[in-house]
Coordinates of C-alpha atoms in Angstrom, one line a residue:
M1 CA -0.1 0.0 0.0
S2 CA 1.2 3.5 -0.8
P3 CA 1.4 6.3 1.7
A4 CA -1.8 7.8 0.5
A5 CA -3.8 4.5 0.7
A6 CA -4.8 5.0 4.3
D7 CA -7.0 7.9 3.7
A8 CA -7.6 7.4 -0.1
P9 CA -11.3 7.2 -1.1
S10 CA -12.4 3.6 -2.3
L11 CA -14.2 3.3 -5.6
P12 CA -17.7 3.2 -4.1
D13 CA -17.1 6.8 -2.5
F14 CA -17.6 8.2 -6.1
P15 CA -21.0 9.8 -6.7
R16 CA -23.3 7.0 -7.7
V17 CA -25.1 9.0 -10.3
L18 CA -23.3 11.7 -12.1
D19 CA -25.0 14.0 -14.7
A20 CA -22.7 13.2 -17.7
A21 CA -23.8 16.1 -19.8
S22 CA -23.4 18.8 -17.1
E23 CA -20.1 17.2 -15.9
E24 CA -18.6 17.4 -19.4
S25 CA -19.8 21.0 -19.9
R26 CA -18.1 21.9 -16.5
A27 CA -15.0 20.3 -17.5
R28 CA -14.8 22.0 -21.0
E29 CA -15.5 25.4 -19.2
V30 CA -12.5 24.7 -16.9
A31 CA -10.3 23.8 -19.8
R32 CA -11.2 26.9 -21.7
R33 CA -10.6 29.1 -18.6
L34 CA -7.2 27.6 -17.8
G35 CA -6.2 27.3 -21.5
I36 CA -5.3 23.6 -21.2
P37 CA -6.6 20.6 -23.4
F38 CA -9.9 19.0 -22.7
V39 CA -9.9 15.2 -23.1
D40 CA -13.0 13.2 -24.0
L41 CA -12.7 10.4 -21.6
W42 CA -15.6 8.4 -23.0
T43 CA -13.4 7.5 -26.0
F44 CA -10.1 7.5 -23.9
R45 CA -7.8 4.5 -24.5
V46 CA -6.0 3.6 -21.3
D47 CA -2.4 2.8 -21.6
P48 CA -2.2 -0.5 -19.6
V49 CA 1.4 -0.4 -18.7
L50 CA 1.3 3.3 -17.6
F51 CA -1.9 2.7 -15.8
K52 CA -0.4 -0.2 -13.7
S53 CA 2.7 1.9 -12.9
V54 CA 0.5 4.3 -10.9
P55 CA -1.1 3.1 -7.7
L56 CA -4.9 2.8 -7.9
D57 CA -5.5 4.6 -4.6
W58 CA -3.7 7.7 -5.9
M59 CA -6.0 7.8 -8.9
L60 CA -9.0 7.4 -6.6
R61 CA -7.9 10.1 -4.3
Y62 CA -6.7 12.7 -6.8
E63 CA -9.3 11.8 -9.4
F64 CA -6.9 11.4 -12.4
V65 CA -5.7 8.9 -15.0
P66 CA -2.2 9.0 -16.6
E67 CA -2.2 9.6 -20.3
S68 CA 1.3 9.4 -21.5
E69 CA 5.0 9.9 -20.2
E70 CA 7.7 11.5 -22.2
N71 CA 11.2 12.9 -21.1
G72 CA 10.3 12.7 -17.5
V73 CA 7.1 14.6 -17.8
L74 CA 3.9 12.7 -16.9
T75 CA 0.7 14.0 -18.6
V76 CA -2.3 13.3 -16.6
V77 CA -6.1 14.0 -17.1
M78 CA -7.7 15.4 -13.8
T79 CA -11.2 16.3 -13.0
D80 CA -10.1 19.4 -11.1
P81 CA -6.7 20.9 -12.1
T82 CA -7.7 24.1 -10.3
D83 CA -6.9 22.6 -6.9
V84 CA -3.2 23.6 -6.7
V85 CA -2.7 21.9 -3.3
R86 CA -3.8 18.5 -4.7
R87 CA -1.7 19.1 -7.8
D88 CA 1.4 19.7 -5.7
E89 CA 0.8 16.6 -3.5
L90 CA 0.5 14.4 -6.6
E91 CA 3.5 15.8 -8.2
A92 CA 5.5 15.0 -4.9
L93 CA 4.0 11.5 -4.9
V94 CA 4.8 10.6 -8.6
K95 CA 8.2 12.3 -8.3
R96 CA 7.8 13.7 -11.8
R97 CA 6.7 17.0 -13.5
L98 CA 3.1 17.0 -14.4
K99 CA 1.5 18.1 -17.5
M100 CA -2.3 18.8 -17.0
K101 CA -5.3 18.1 -19.0
V102 CA -8.9 18.1 -17.9
G103 CA -11.7 15.6 -18.2
S104 CA -15.3 14.9 -17.0
R105 CA -15.7 13.4 -13.5
A106 CA -18.6 11.1 -14.8
A107 CA -16.4 9.7 -17.4
M108 CA -13.5 9.3 -15.0
H109 CA -15.8 7.4 -12.6
E110 CA -16.6 4.9 -15.6
I111 CA -12.8 4.5 -16.4
L112 CA -11.7 3.7 -12.8
Q113 CA -14.7 1.4 -12.3
K114 CA -14.5 -0.6 -15.6
S115 CA -10.8 -0.7 -16.3
E116 CA -9.5 -4.2 -16.2
S117 CA -6.5 -3.1 -14.2
T118 CA -8.7 -1.6 -11.7
Q119 CA -10.8 -4.5 -11.2
R120 CA -7.8 -6.6 -10.6
V121 CA -6.7 -4.6 -7.8
L122 CA -10.0 -3.5 -6.5
E123 CA -9.6 -5.5 -3.2
E124 CA -6.6 -3.2 -2.3
A125 CA -8.8 -0.2 -2.6
T126 CA -11.9 -1.6 -0.9
E127 CA -12.7 -4.2 1.7
E128 CA -16.3 -4.6 0.4
F129 CA -15.5 -7.5 -2.0
R130 CA -16.4 -10.7 -0.3
M131 CA -17.5 -14.1 -2.0
Q132 CA -19.4 -16.8 -0.5
V133 CA -19.3 -20.4 -1.9
V134 CA -22.8 -22.1 -2.0
R135 CA -22.6 -25.8 -1.5
E136 CA -25.4 -28.4 -2.4
D137 CA -26.0 -31.4 -0.2
E138 CA -27.1 -34.8 -1.4
E139 CA -30.8 -33.8 -1.2
G140 CA -30.1 -30.8 -3.4
Q141 CA -30.7 -28.3 -0.6
E142 CA -28.4 -25.4 -0.8
V143 CA -26.0 -25.0 2.3
L144 CA -24.5 -21.7 2.5
T145 CA -20.8 -21.6 3.9
I146 CA -18.3 -18.8 3.9
D147 CA -15.4 -20.1 2.0
R148 CA -11.6 -20.1 3.0
I149 CA -11.4 -16.4 2.1
A150 CA -12.2 -15.3 5.4
A151 CA -9.7 -17.7 7.2
E152 CA -7.1 -17.6 4.4
G153 CA -7.7 -14.1 3.2
A154 CA -3.9 -13.5 2.9
S155 CA -3.3 -16.3 0.5
P156 CA -2.3 -14.6 -2.8
I157 CA -3.5 -17.6 -4.9
I158 CA -7.0 -17.6 -3.3
K159 CA -6.9 -13.7 -3.9
L160 CA -6.0 -14.2 -7.5
V161 CA -8.6 -16.8 -8.3
D162 CA -11.4 -14.8 -6.6
S163 CA -10.3 -11.6 -8.5
V164 CA -10.2 -13.5 -11.8
L165 CA -13.8 -14.7 -11.2
F166 CA -14.9 -11.3 -10.1
N167 CA -13.3 -9.6 -13.1
A168 CA -15.0 -12.1 -15.4
I169 CA -18.5 -11.2 -14.0
Q170 CA -17.7 -7.5 -14.3
R171 CA -16.6 -7.8 -17.9
R172 CA -19.6 -10.0 -19.1
A173 CA -17.4 -13.0 -19.7
S174 CA -19.2 -16.3 -20.6
D175 CA -16.0 -18.5 -19.9
I176 CA -12.7 -18.4 -18.2
H177 CA -9.9 -20.3 -19.9
I178 CA -6.7 -21.2 -17.9
E179 CA -4.1 -22.4 -20.4
T180 CA -0.8 -24.0 -19.4
Q181 CA 2.1 -23.4 -21.6
E182 CA 5.8 -24.3 -21.3
N183 CA 6.9 -21.6 -19.0
V184 CA 3.6 -19.6 -18.1
V185 CA 0.1 -19.9 -17.3
V186 CA -2.2 -17.7 -19.6
I187 CA -5.7 -16.7 -18.4
K188 CA -8.2 -15.5 -20.9
Y189 CA -11.9 -14.4 -20.9
R190 CA -14.4 -15.2 -23.6
I191 CA -16.6 -12.0 -24.1
D192 CA -19.1 -12.0 -26.9
G193 CA -17.7 -15.3 -28.2
V194 CA -14.1 -14.0 -28.5
L195 CA -11.2 -14.8 -26.3
Y196 CA -9.3 -11.8 -24.7
P197 CA -6.2 -12.1 -22.3
A198 CA -7.4 -11.3 -18.7
M199 CA -4.0 -10.3 -17.5
E200 CA -0.3 -10.7 -18.1
P201 CA 0.9 -14.4 -18.1
I202 CA 1.6 -15.9 -14.8
D203 CA 4.8 -17.8 -13.8
K204 CA 4.5 -21.5 -14.4
K205 CA 5.4 -22.4 -10.8
H206 CA 1.9 -21.0 -9.5
H207 CA 0.1 -23.2 -12.1
Q208 CA -0.5 -26.3 -9.8
T209 CA -1.8 -24.0 -6.9
I210 CA -4.2 -22.2 -9.1
I211 CA -5.7 -25.5 -10.5
S212 CA -5.9 -27.0 -6.9
R213 CA -7.7 -23.8 -5.7
I214 CA -10.3 -24.3 -8.5
K215 CA -10.6 -28.1 -7.8
V216 CA -11.2 -27.4 -4.0
M217 CA -14.0 -25.0 -4.9
S218 CA -15.5 -27.5 -7.3
E219 CA -15.0 -30.4 -4.9
L220 CA -12.8 -32.5 -7.2
D221 CA -9.9 -34.8 -6.6
I222 CA -6.7 -32.7 -6.1
A223 CA -4.5 -35.7 -6.3
E224 CA -5.8 -36.9 -9.7
K225 CA -3.9 -35.2 -12.5
R226 CA -4.1 -37.8 -15.3
I227 CA -7.9 -37.9 -16.4
P228 CA -10.4 -35.1 -17.0
Q229 CA -12.6 -34.0 -14.2
D230 CA -15.8 -32.0 -14.4
G231 CA -17.3 -30.2 -11.4
R232 CA -19.4 -27.2 -10.4
F233 CA -19.6 -24.6 -7.8
K234 CA -21.7 -21.5 -6.9
I235 CA -20.6 -18.1 -5.7
R236 CA -22.6 -15.4 -4.0
V237 CA -21.3 -12.0 -4.9
K238 CA -23.0 -8.9 -3.6
G239 CA -26.2 -10.9 -2.8
R240 CA -26.4 -12.5 -6.3
T241 CA -25.8 -16.3 -6.8
I242 CA -23.9 -17.3 -9.8
D243 CA -23.3 -20.8 -11.2
F244 CA -19.8 -21.9 -12.4
R245 CA -19.3 -25.1 -14.4
V246 CA -15.6 -26.4 -14.3
S247 CA -13.8 -28.7 -16.7
I248 CA -10.2 -29.8 -15.8
M249 CA -8.3 -31.5 -18.8
P250 CA -4.7 -32.9 -18.7
T251 CA -2.3 -31.6 -21.3
V252 CA 1.5 -32.1 -22.1
H253 CA 2.4 -29.0 -20.0
G254 CA -0.1 -29.7 -17.1
E255 CA -3.7 -29.3 -16.4
D256 CA -5.9 -26.7 -18.2
A257 CA -9.2 -25.5 -16.8
V258 CA -12.3 -23.9 -18.5
I259 CA -15.0 -22.4 -16.3
R260 CA -18.4 -21.7 -17.7
I261 CA -20.1 -18.7 -16.1
L262 CA -24.0 -19.0 -15.7
D263 CA -25.4 -15.7 -14.2
K264 CA -28.9 -17.1 -13.8
E265 CA -30.2 -14.3 -11.6
S266 CA -29.0 -11.7 -14.0
A267 CA -30.3 -13.6 -17.0
N268 CA -33.7 -14.2 -15.5
A269 CA -34.3 -10.6 -15.2
E270 CA -33.7 -10.3 -19.0
F271 CA -35.6 -13.5 -19.7
K272 CA -38.9 -11.9 -18.2
N273 CA -39.0 -9.9 -21.4
L274 CA -37.3 -12.4 -23.6
R275 CA -39.0 -12.4 -27.1
L276 CA -37.8 -13.3 -30.6
D277 CA -37.5 -9.7 -31.6
V278 CA -34.7 -9.0 -29.0
L279 CA -32.4 -11.8 -30.6
G280 CA -31.9 -9.6 -33.6
M281 CA -33.8 -11.8 -36.2
D282 CA -34.9 -10.1 -39.3
P283 CA -38.7 -9.4 -39.4
E284 CA -39.6 -11.8 -42.2
T285 CA -37.8 -14.8 -40.6
M286 CA -39.5 -13.8 -37.2
K287 CA -42.9 -13.7 -38.7
R288 CA -42.6 -17.2 -40.3
L289 CA -41.0 -18.7 -37.2
R290 CA -43.9 -17.3 -35.0
K291 CA -46.3 -19.1 -37.3
F292 CA -44.5 -22.5 -36.8
I293 CA -44.2 -22.3 -33.0
R294 CA -48.0 -21.8 -32.7
E295 CA -48.8 -25.0 -34.7
P296 CA -50.7 -27.5 -32.7
Y297 CA -48.2 -30.3 -33.1
G298 CA -45.0 -31.1 -35.1
M299 CA -41.3 -30.3 -34.5
V300 CA -39.4 -27.1 -34.5
L301 CA -35.7 -27.8 -34.9
V302 CA -33.0 -25.3 -34.2
T303 CA -29.5 -26.1 -35.5
G304 CA -26.0 -24.6 -35.3
P305 CA -22.5 -25.1 -33.7
T306 CA -21.9 -25.0 -29.9
G307 CA -22.4 -21.5 -28.6
S308 CA -24.5 -20.3 -31.4
G309 CA -27.6 -19.3 -29.1
K310 CA -29.8 -22.3 -29.9
T311 CA -31.0 -22.7 -26.4
T312 CA -31.7 -19.1 -26.0
T313 CA -33.8 -19.1 -29.2
L314 CA -35.9 -22.0 -27.9
Y315 CA -36.4 -20.2 -24.6
A316 CA -37.6 -17.0 -26.6
C317 CA -40.0 -19.4 -28.5
L318 CA -41.4 -20.9 -25.3
S319 CA -41.7 -17.4 -23.6
E320 CA -43.9 -16.3 -26.7
I321 CA -46.3 -19.2 -26.7
Q322 CA -46.5 -19.8 -22.9
S323 CA -50.0 -19.7 -21.5
V324 CA -51.9 -21.1 -18.5
E325 CA -53.8 -23.3 -20.8
D326 CA -50.8 -25.4 -21.9
K327 CA -48.4 -27.6 -20.0
I328 CA -44.8 -27.1 -21.1
V329 CA -42.2 -29.4 -20.0
T330 CA -38.5 -29.3 -20.8
I331 CA -35.5 -31.7 -20.3
E332 CA -32.0 -29.9 -20.5
D333 CA -28.4 -30.6 -19.7
P334 CA -28.0 -28.4 -17.8
V335 CA -31.1 -26.2 -17.0
E336 CA -29.5 -23.0 -17.8
Y337 CA -32.3 -20.5 -17.0
Q338 CA -35.4 -21.0 -15.1
L339 CA -38.6 -19.9 -16.6
R340 CA -41.7 -19.3 -14.5
G341 CA -44.7 -21.5 -15.2
I342 CA -42.6 -24.1 -17.1
T343 CA -41.6 -27.5 -15.7
Q344 CA -37.9 -28.0 -16.3
I345 CA -36.1 -31.2 -15.8
P346 CA -32.2 -31.5 -15.6
V347 CA -30.5 -34.5 -17.0
N348 CA -28.5 -36.5 -14.6
E349 CA -26.5 -39.1 -16.4
K350 CA -24.9 -40.5 -13.1
K351 CA -28.4 -41.3 -11.7
G352 CA -29.5 -42.7 -15.0
L353 CA -31.8 -39.8 -16.0
T354 CA -30.8 -39.5 -19.7
F355 CA -32.6 -37.5 -22.4
A356 CA -34.3 -40.7 -23.7
R357 CA -35.5 -41.9 -20.3
G358 CA -36.6 -38.4 -19.2
L359 CA -38.5 -37.8 -22.5
R360 CA -40.4 -41.1 -22.1
S361 CA -41.4 -40.0 -18.6
I362 CA -42.4 -36.5 -19.8
L363 CA -44.7 -37.9 -22.4
R364 CA -46.6 -39.7 -19.6
H365 CA -47.2 -36.3 -17.8
D366 CA -49.6 -35.2 -20.5
P367 CA -47.7 -32.3 -21.9
D368 CA -48.8 -30.0 -24.7
K369 CA -45.4 -28.7 -25.7
V370 CA -42.1 -30.3 -25.0
M371 CA -38.5 -29.0 -25.3
V372 CA -35.6 -31.5 -25.6
G373 CA -32.3 -29.5 -24.9
E374 CA -30.4 -31.5 -27.6
I375 CA -30.8 -34.6 -29.6
R376 CA -27.6 -36.6 -29.2
D377 CA -28.5 -40.2 -29.9
E378 CA -30.7 -42.6 -31.9
E379 CA -33.1 -43.4 -29.1
T380 CA -33.9 -39.6 -28.2
A381 CA -34.3 -38.8 -31.9
Q382 CA -36.9 -41.5 -32.4
I383 CA -38.8 -40.7 -29.3
A384 CA -38.9 -37.1 -30.3
V385 CA -40.0 -37.7 -33.7
Q386 CA -42.9 -40.1 -32.3
A387 CA -43.9 -37.4 -29.9
A388 CA -44.2 -34.8 -32.7
L389 CA -46.3 -37.2 -34.7
T390 CA -48.7 -38.1 -31.9
G391 CA -49.9 -34.7 -31.2
H392 CA -47.2 -32.8 -29.3
L393 CA -45.3 -29.6 -30.3
V394 CA -41.6 -30.5 -29.9
F395 CA -38.8 -28.0 -29.6
T396 CA -35.4 -29.3 -29.9
T397 CA -31.8 -28.6 -31.2
V398 CA -29.2 -30.6 -33.0
H399 CA -25.5 -29.9 -34.0
A400 CA -25.3 -29.4 -37.8
N401 CA -23.8 -26.6 -40.0
N402 CA -26.9 -25.7 -42.0
V403 CA -30.5 -26.7 -42.4
V404 CA -29.8 -29.4 -45.1
D405 CA -27.1 -31.1 -43.1
V406 CA -29.6 -31.8 -40.4
L407 CA -31.4 -34.3 -42.7
G408 CA -28.2 -36.3 -42.8
R409 CA -27.7 -36.2 -39.0
F410 CA -31.1 -37.8 -38.5
L411 CA -30.6 -40.3 -41.2
N412 CA -27.4 -41.4 -39.5
M413 CA -29.3 -41.8 -36.2
K414 CA -31.4 -44.4 -38.1
V415 CA -34.7 -42.3 -38.0
E416 CA -37.2 -43.5 -40.5
L417 CA -37.1 -40.7 -43.2
Y418 CA -40.9 -40.5 -43.9
N419 CA -41.7 -40.1 -40.1
F420 CA -39.0 -37.3 -39.6
V421 CA -40.2 -35.4 -42.7
S422 CA -43.9 -35.8 -41.7
A423 CA -43.0 -34.6 -38.0
L424 CA -41.0 -31.6 -39.1
N425 CA -42.5 -28.1 -39.2
C426 CA -39.4 -26.2 -39.8
I427 CA -35.6 -26.0 -39.4
L428 CA -33.9 -22.9 -38.1
A429 CA -30.2 -22.6 -38.5
Q430 CA -28.4 -19.8 -36.8
R431 CA -25.1 -18.2 -35.8
L432 CA -24.2 -15.3 -33.5
V433 CA -22.3 -12.1 -34.7
R434 CA -20.9 -9.4 -32.5
K435 CA -22.7 -6.0 -32.7
I436 CA -20.9 -2.8 -33.1
C437 CA -20.6 -0.9 -29.9
P438 CA -23.2 1.8 -30.0
H439 CA -21.0 4.2 -27.8
C440 CA -18.0 4.4 -30.3
R441 CA -19.6 3.5 -33.8
I442 CA -18.0 5.4 -36.6
T443 CA -18.3 5.3 -40.4
M444 CA -15.5 3.5 -42.3
E445 CA -14.6 2.8 -46.1
P446 CA -14.0 -0.8 -46.7
T447 CA -10.8 -1.6 -48.6
R448 CA -10.7 -3.3 -52.0
Q449 CA -9.2 -6.4 -50.3
L450 CA -12.0 -6.5 -47.8
L451 CA -14.6 -6.4 -50.5
D452 CA -12.8 -9.1 -52.4
E453 CA -12.7 -11.3 -49.3
S454 CA -16.4 -10.7 -48.8
A455 CA -17.2 -11.5 -52.5
L456 CA -18.7 -8.1 -53.1
R457 CA -18.0 -5.8 -55.9
A458 CA -17.6 -1.9 -55.4
A459 CA -20.6 -1.3 -57.7
E460 CA -22.9 -3.6 -55.5
V461 CA -22.2 -1.5 -52.4
A462 CA -22.2 1.9 -54.0
G463 CA -24.2 4.2 -51.6
V464 CA -23.9 1.8 -48.6
T465 CA -22.5 3.3 -45.5
F466 CA -20.3 0.8 -43.5
Y467 CA -19.5 1.1 -39.8
E468 CA -17.1 -0.2 -37.1
G469 CA -16.4 0.4 -33.4
R470 CA -13.5 2.7 -32.7
G471 CA -13.1 1.2 -29.1
C472 CA -14.1 2.8 -25.8
I473 CA -14.3 1.9 -22.2
E474 CA -17.9 0.6 -22.6
C475 CA -16.6 -2.3 -24.9
N476 CA -13.3 -2.6 -23.4
G477 CA -11.6 -1.3 -26.5
T478 CA -13.0 -4.1 -28.9
G479 CA -15.5 -2.0 -30.8
F480 CA -18.2 -4.6 -30.1
Y481 CA -20.9 -4.9 -27.5
G482 CA -23.2 -7.8 -27.3
R483 CA -24.2 -10.2 -30.0
M484 CA -27.2 -10.9 -32.2
A485 CA -28.6 -13.9 -34.2
I486 CA -28.3 -14.4 -38.0
T487 CA -30.6 -17.1 -39.3
E488 CA -31.9 -19.2 -42.2
L489 CA -35.4 -20.8 -41.9
L490 CA -36.3 -23.8 -44.0
D491 CA -40.1 -24.2 -44.4
L492 CA -41.1 -27.8 -44.9
S493 CA -43.5 -27.2 -47.8
D494 CA -45.0 -30.0 -49.8
R495 CA -42.3 -29.6 -52.6
I496 CA -39.5 -29.6 -50.0
R497 CA -40.9 -32.6 -48.3
G498 CA -41.1 -34.4 -51.7
L499 CA -37.4 -33.7 -52.7
I500 CA -36.2 -34.9 -49.3
L501 CA -38.2 -38.2 -49.6
D502 CA -36.8 -38.7 -53.1
R503 CA -33.4 -38.1 -51.6
R504 CA -32.5 -35.3 -54.0
P505 CA -29.1 -33.8 -53.8
A506 CA -28.6 -30.9 -51.1
A507 CA -28.0 -28.4 -53.9
E508 CA -31.4 -29.1 -55.5
I509 CA -33.2 -28.7 -52.1
K510 CA -31.4 -25.4 -51.5
K511 CA -32.4 -24.2 -55.0
A512 CA -36.1 -25.1 -54.4
A513 CA -35.9 -23.4 -50.8
K514 CA -34.4 -20.3 -52.4
E515 CA -37.3 -20.2 -55.1
E516 CA -39.7 -20.3 -52.2
G517 CA -38.3 -17.3 -50.5
M518 CA -35.7 -18.7 -48.1
A519 CA -32.9 -16.3 -47.2
F520 CA -29.5 -18.1 -46.5
L521 CA -27.1 -17.4 -43.5
R522 CA -24.8 -15.3 -45.8
E523 CA -27.7 -13.0 -46.9
S524 CA -29.0 -12.6 -43.4
A525 CA -25.5 -11.5 -42.4
L526 CA -24.8 -9.1 -45.2
K527 CA -28.3 -7.6 -44.4
K528 CA -27.0 -6.8 -40.8
V529 CA -23.9 -5.2 -42.3
F530 CA -25.8 -3.0 -44.6
L531 CA -28.1 -2.0 -41.8
G532 CA -24.9 -0.8 -39.8
E533 CA -25.2 -3.4 -37.0
T534 CA -22.1 -5.4 -37.6
T535 CA -19.0 -5.5 -39.8
L536 CA -17.8 -7.5 -42.9
K537 CA -14.9 -8.9 -41.0
E538 CA -17.2 -10.2 -38.4
I539 CA -19.6 -12.0 -40.7
N540 CA -16.8 -13.4 -42.7
K541 CA -15.6 -15.2 -39.6
V542 CA -18.9 -17.0 -39.0
T543 CA -20.4 -17.6 -42.5
F544 CA -19.1 -19.0 -45.8
V545 CA -18.4 -16.6 -48.5
D546 CA -20.3 -17.5 -51.6

């Protein structure tokens, strides 16, 4: 701790609600009066190396961020450079001559709150951060225990792991990857589907202690290092319970860990208003899908790779059609989000509750609509198809690359083709693309090379305005904030059913679907680009260029 730490204000001491507009006009007026530059901190790019070189508690106390350093002069952005006493104190602390600029206090608050470096050392500035690990006993009842943080709070490894978890929650990460390399351990966050380094690489000597700490939290075998292990734990942070799924895998350099974050309580608030239109689907696809999910029976099949938002789409469908008149039952592995008024069953392979066995039991409970989290095997596929044929509306997912590949998957699972085609109402294929950050969106001119890579000609895009994200504190400098779905929907018309039953080539089925008005994934993605919602580079990563 630095000399100023004792009486430095911690982050929560900042004003909770700051009027951004009035703060900015005040800062601009101060800059004009003093004749010094004004810095727009909303688009300010933090220099991580310089940021780490200055203690956080100094920045909190004197309300400043370092901008640059040159020839022994440190340029800082302050909220109140008119306070000469504070300026002199700060100059004495940093032992360098200061060059002043001025910025808005509201934006300063955002930077100090959201900066990755700040989050990592947040515990040094405030003692408010406490985690509680929630255990489950054999009957499934939650038993709250204060974890070893209280007893072993001084342990740097415990502090490191807890800070990594806390950071991940703050930065909207869906997964934490702990990767072991020859000499270092690398920790990354997956945010909006893309991996980013969480911090500087850690010395390899700490690897086993970090993995052991995660195993202890997940109640796994610390001594076992040769086979994969899966576990889970819950953490209560600031009154909110968050689920973590852990997978440990042995590699040539040691064990790797991936931690999936399921923030159910936060998601449940969003899911209260979850509808198909919040997923980013285009209006025509949404209109057609809404027709299919209101059919009295049949199968609605969603396909796509892992992490493409299939389950979320199914939840949105169920939210739209839910009513007190219908009984809706789901079987999932795991139940990711709890929906009020819907019976949800978690798969438990260890106890013998598989998708197939659970689905058989569900059908004896007189449901009107059934959701099967995923069709993985022959038995589940056959029961699901039979359920759709006998008067139930079945929602399910399967892993395939596009709508036509789904047919091959079911044939490989030995499902009778006629039954499958008769049961099927529609197939929806989807991917997720990142949305341009609305806070730093700017226009851009695509290069000739980018147009060539996207199979576009300059004449085709004449008059189209392209956008990209510049990078700001809201999006952690990535230029993207959140994701949306791009989709293709195959309507099982009589003509399409006939082609499938005749086992016609995939190209012929696609041509017929195109003639009937189906828009393919690539077309859906390009439409999002032309609307200014995402970028060409982003859609090139997730869709094939024709």
